[in-house]
Tab-separated table of C-alpha atoms in Angstrom:
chain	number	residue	atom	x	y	z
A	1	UNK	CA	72.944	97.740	104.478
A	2	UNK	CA	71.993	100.001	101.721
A	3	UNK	CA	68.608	98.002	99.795
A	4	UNK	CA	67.123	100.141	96.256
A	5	UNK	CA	64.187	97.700	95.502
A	6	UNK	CA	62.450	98.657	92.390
A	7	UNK	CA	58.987	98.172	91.097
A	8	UNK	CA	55.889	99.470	89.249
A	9	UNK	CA	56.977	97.669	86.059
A	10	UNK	CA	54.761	96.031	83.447
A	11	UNK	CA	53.183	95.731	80.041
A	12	UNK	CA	51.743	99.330	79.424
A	13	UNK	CA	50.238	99.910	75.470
A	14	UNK	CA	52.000	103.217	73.740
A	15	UNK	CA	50.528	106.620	74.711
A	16	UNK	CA	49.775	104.734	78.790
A	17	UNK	CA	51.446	105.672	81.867
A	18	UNK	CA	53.022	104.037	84.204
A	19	UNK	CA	54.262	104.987	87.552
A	20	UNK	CA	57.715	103.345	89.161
A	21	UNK	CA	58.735	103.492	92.936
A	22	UNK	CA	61.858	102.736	94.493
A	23	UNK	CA	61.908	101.922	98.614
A	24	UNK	CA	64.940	103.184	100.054
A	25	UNK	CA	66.836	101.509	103.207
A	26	UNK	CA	69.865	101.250	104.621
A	27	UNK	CA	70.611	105.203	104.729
A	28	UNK	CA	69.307	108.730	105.732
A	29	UNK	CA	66.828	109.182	102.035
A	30	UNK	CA	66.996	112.944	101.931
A	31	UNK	CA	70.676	113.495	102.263
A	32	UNK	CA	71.302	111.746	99.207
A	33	UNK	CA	70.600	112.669	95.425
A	34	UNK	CA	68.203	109.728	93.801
A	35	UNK	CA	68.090	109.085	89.996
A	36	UNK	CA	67.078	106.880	87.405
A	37	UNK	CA	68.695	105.064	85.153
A	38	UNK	CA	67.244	102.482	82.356
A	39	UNK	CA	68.593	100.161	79.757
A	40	UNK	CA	66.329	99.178	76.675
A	41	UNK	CA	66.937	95.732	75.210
A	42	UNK	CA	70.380	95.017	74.152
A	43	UNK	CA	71.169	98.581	74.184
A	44	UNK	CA	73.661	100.275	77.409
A	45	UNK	CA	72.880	102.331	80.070
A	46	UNK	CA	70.895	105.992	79.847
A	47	UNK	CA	70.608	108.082	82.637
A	48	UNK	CA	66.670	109.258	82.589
A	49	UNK	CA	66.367	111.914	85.848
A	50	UNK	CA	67.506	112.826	89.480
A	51	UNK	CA	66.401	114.828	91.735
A	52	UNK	CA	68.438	116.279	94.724
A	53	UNK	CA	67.566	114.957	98.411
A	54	UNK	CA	65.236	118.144	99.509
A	55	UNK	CA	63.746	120.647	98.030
A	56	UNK	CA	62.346	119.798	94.297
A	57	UNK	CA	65.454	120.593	92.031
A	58	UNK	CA	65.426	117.870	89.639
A	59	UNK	CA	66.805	117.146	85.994
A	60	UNK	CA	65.998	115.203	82.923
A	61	UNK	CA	67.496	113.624	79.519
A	62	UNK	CA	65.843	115.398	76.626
A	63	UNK	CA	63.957	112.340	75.144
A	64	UNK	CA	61.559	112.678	78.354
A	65	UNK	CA	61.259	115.755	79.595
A	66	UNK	CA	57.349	116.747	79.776
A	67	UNK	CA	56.267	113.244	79.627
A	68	UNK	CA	58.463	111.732	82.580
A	69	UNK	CA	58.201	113.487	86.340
A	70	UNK	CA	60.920	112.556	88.946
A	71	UNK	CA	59.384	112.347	92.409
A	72	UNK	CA	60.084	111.348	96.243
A	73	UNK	CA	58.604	110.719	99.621
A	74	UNK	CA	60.913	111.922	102.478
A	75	UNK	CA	58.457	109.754	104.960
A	76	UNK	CA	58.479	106.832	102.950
A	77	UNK	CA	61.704	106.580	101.813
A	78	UNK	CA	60.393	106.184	98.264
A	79	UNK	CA	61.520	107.674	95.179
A	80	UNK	CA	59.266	107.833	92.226
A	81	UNK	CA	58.821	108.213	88.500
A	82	UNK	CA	55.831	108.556	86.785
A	83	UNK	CA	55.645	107.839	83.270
A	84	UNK	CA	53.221	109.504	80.818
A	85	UNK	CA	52.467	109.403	77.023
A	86	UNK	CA	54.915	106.110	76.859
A	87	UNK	CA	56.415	104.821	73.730
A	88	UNK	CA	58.050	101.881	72.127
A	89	UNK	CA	61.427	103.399	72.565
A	90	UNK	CA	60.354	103.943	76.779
A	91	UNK	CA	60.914	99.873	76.590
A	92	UNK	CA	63.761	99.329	79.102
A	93	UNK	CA	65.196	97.684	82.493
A	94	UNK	CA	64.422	100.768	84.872
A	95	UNK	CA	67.299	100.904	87.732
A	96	UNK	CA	66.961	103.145	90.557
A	97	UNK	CA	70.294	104.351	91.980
A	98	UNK	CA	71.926	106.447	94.613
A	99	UNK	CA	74.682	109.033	93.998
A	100	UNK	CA	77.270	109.667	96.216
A	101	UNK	CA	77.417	112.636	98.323
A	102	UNK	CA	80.863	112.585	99.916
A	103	UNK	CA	82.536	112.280	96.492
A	104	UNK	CA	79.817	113.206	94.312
A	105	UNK	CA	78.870	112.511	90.615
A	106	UNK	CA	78.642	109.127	90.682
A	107	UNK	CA	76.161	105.796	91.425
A	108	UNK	CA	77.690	104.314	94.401
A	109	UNK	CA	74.266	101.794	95.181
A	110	UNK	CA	71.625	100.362	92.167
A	111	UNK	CA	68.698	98.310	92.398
A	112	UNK	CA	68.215	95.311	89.881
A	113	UNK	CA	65.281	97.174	87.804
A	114	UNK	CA	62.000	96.650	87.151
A	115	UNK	CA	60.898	96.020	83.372
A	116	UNK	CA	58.830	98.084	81.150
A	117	UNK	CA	57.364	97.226	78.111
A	118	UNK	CA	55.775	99.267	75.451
A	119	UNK	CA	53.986	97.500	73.397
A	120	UNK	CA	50.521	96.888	71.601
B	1	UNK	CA	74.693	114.608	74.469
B	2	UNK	CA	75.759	111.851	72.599
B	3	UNK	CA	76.789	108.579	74.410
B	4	UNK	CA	80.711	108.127	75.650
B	5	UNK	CA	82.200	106.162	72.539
B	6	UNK	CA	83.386	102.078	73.726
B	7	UNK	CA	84.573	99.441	72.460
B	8	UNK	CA	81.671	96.792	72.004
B	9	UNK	CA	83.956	93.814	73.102
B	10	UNK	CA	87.324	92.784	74.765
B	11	UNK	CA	88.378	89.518	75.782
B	12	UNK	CA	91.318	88.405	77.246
B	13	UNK	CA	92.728	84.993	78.549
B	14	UNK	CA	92.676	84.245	82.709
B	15	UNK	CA	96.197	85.971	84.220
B	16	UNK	CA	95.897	88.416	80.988
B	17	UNK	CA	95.410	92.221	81.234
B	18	UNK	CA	93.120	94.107	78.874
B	19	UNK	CA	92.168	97.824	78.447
B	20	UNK	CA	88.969	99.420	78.197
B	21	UNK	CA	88.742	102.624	76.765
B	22	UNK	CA	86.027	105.436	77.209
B	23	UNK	CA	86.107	108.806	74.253
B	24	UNK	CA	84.444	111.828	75.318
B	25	UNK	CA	85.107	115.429	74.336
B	26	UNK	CA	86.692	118.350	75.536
B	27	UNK	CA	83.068	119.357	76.959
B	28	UNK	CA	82.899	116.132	79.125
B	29	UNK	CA	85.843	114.347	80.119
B	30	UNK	CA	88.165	116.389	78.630
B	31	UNK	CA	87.275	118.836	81.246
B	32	UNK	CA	85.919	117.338	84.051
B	33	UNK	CA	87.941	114.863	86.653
B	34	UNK	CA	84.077	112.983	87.137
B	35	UNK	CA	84.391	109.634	85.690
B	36	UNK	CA	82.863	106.855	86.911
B	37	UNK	CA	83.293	103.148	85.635
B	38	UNK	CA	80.307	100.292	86.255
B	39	UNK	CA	80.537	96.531	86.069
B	40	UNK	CA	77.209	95.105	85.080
B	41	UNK	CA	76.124	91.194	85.141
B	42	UNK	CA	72.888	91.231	83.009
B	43	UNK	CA	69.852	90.675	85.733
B	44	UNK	CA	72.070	92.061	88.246
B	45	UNK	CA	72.805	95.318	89.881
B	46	UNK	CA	75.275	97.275	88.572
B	47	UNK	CA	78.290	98.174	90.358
B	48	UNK	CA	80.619	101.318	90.964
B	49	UNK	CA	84.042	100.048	90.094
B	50	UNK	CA	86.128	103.330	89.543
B	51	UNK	CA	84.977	107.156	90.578
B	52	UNK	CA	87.300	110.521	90.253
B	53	UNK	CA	88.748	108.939	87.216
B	54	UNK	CA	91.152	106.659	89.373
B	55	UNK	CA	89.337	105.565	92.475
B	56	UNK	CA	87.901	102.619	93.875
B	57	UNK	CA	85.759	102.508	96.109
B	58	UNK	CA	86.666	100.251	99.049
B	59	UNK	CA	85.815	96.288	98.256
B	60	UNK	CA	86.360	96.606	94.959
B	61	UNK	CA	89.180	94.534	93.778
B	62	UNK	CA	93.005	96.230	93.278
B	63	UNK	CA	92.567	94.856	89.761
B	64	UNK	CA	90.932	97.038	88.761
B	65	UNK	CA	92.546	100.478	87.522
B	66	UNK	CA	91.676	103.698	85.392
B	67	UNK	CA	93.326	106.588	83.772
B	68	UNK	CA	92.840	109.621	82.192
B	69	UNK	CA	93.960	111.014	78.832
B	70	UNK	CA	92.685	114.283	77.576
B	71	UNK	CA	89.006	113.782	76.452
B	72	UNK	CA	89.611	109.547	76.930
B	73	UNK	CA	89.227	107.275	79.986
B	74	UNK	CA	90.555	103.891	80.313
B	75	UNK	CA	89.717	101.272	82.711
B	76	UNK	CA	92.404	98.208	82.990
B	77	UNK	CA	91.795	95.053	84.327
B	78	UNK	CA	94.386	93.163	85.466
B	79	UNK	CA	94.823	89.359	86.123
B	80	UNK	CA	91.768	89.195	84.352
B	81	UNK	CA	89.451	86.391	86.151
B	82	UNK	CA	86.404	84.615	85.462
B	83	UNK	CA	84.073	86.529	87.245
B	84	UNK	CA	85.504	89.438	85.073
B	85	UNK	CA	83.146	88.900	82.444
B	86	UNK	CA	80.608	91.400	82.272
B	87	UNK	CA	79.632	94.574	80.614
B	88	UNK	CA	81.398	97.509	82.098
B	89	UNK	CA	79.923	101.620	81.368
B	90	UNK	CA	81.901	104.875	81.567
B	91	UNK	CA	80.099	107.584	82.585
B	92	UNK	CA	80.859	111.507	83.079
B	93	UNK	CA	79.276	113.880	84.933
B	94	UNK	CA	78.670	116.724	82.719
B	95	UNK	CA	77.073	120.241	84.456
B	96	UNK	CA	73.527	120.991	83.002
B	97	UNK	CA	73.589	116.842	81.296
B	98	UNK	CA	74.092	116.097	83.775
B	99	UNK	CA	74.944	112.531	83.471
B	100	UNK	CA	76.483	110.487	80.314
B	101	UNK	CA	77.020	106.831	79.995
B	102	UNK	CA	79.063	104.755	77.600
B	103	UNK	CA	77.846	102.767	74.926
B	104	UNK	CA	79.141	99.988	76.936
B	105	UNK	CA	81.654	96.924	76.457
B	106	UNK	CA	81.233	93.270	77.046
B	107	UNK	CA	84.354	91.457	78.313
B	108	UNK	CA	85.166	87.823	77.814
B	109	UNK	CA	87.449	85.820	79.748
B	110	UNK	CA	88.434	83.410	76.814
């Protein structure tokens, strides 16, 4: 069974970092491209950054690129995303999810997110 | 890249059908055959219910259908059920993006 269990998620005060993991089961971790994917309050999904299954290509929305990094651990089955120079509008549900790699281009497994707060 | 325009809301009565639609441009799903469509309970995971525009991946209900129109999407839901009501995301795979979401649409099953 495919399990994305997010954490790393908290009360962090604007201009902190924070650093997310995801632990990965259920499937072979490097085959598969990982992203991230977060919702701020009452707002609708935004994909943030993925990052292919080896090998360090890896992309990012606009809003955090140079403050967010995209990361994984092959022998952990952990993906990663640290989170630096935060700000209010960082405040979101983070989800961790997997895309597909038979028919590409899509999420086809999510975890259920770990908060993040921005806030002084 | 601006988010996928939705509808905020459609409801629809148990038995009833009701369409969701998803508006892109010609630079997203005008051009590419990559939509995806998500159901989302709040405080849940979300869920793949539709990829390639029109497929479902297996489990997911026969209920569920989508279409594609030039640069719009549209995701139907038929005999609309209880367990329907959720928010539900397009999303397109754009090269370079290279992801967009919707801006998302909460269904009610009146």
């Amino acid at each position: 069974e495919v399990q994305l269990v997010e954490s790393g998620g908290g009360l962090v005060q604007p201009g902190g970092s924070l650093r997310l993991s995801c632990a990965a089961s259920g499937f072979t971790f490097t085959t598969y491209w990982m992203a991230w994917v977060r919702q701020a309050p009452g707002k609708g999904l935004e994909w943030v950054a993925n990052m292919k299954g080896v090998g360090s290509e890896k992309y990012y929305v606009d809003s955090v690129k140079g403050r967010f990094t995209i990361s994984r651990d092959s022998a952990r089955n952990s993906l990663y995303l640290q989170m630096n120079t935060l700000r209010a509008d960082d405040t979101a549900v983070y989800f961790c999810a997997r895309e597909a790699t038979v028919t590409p281009y899509n999420f086809d497994y999510w975890g259920q997110g770990t908060l993040v707060t921005v806030s002084s | 890249q601006s988010a996928l325009a939705q509808p905020a809301s459609v409801s629809g009565s148990p038995g009833q059908s009701i369409i969701i639609s998803c508006s892109g441009s010609g630079s997203d799903i005008g051009t590419y055959n990559r939509v995806s469509w998500y159901q989302h309970h709040p405080g849940k995971a979300p869920k793949l219910m539709i990829y390639e525009v029109i497929k479902r991946p297996s489990g997911v209900s026969n209920r569920f259908s989508a279409s594609k129109s030039g640069p719009t999407a549209s995701l139907t839901i038929s005999g609309l059920r209880a367990e329907d009501e959720a928010d539900y995301y397009c999303c397109s795979y754009v090269p370079g993006g290279p992801y967009v979401f919707g801006s998302g649409t909460k269904v009610t099953v009146l």
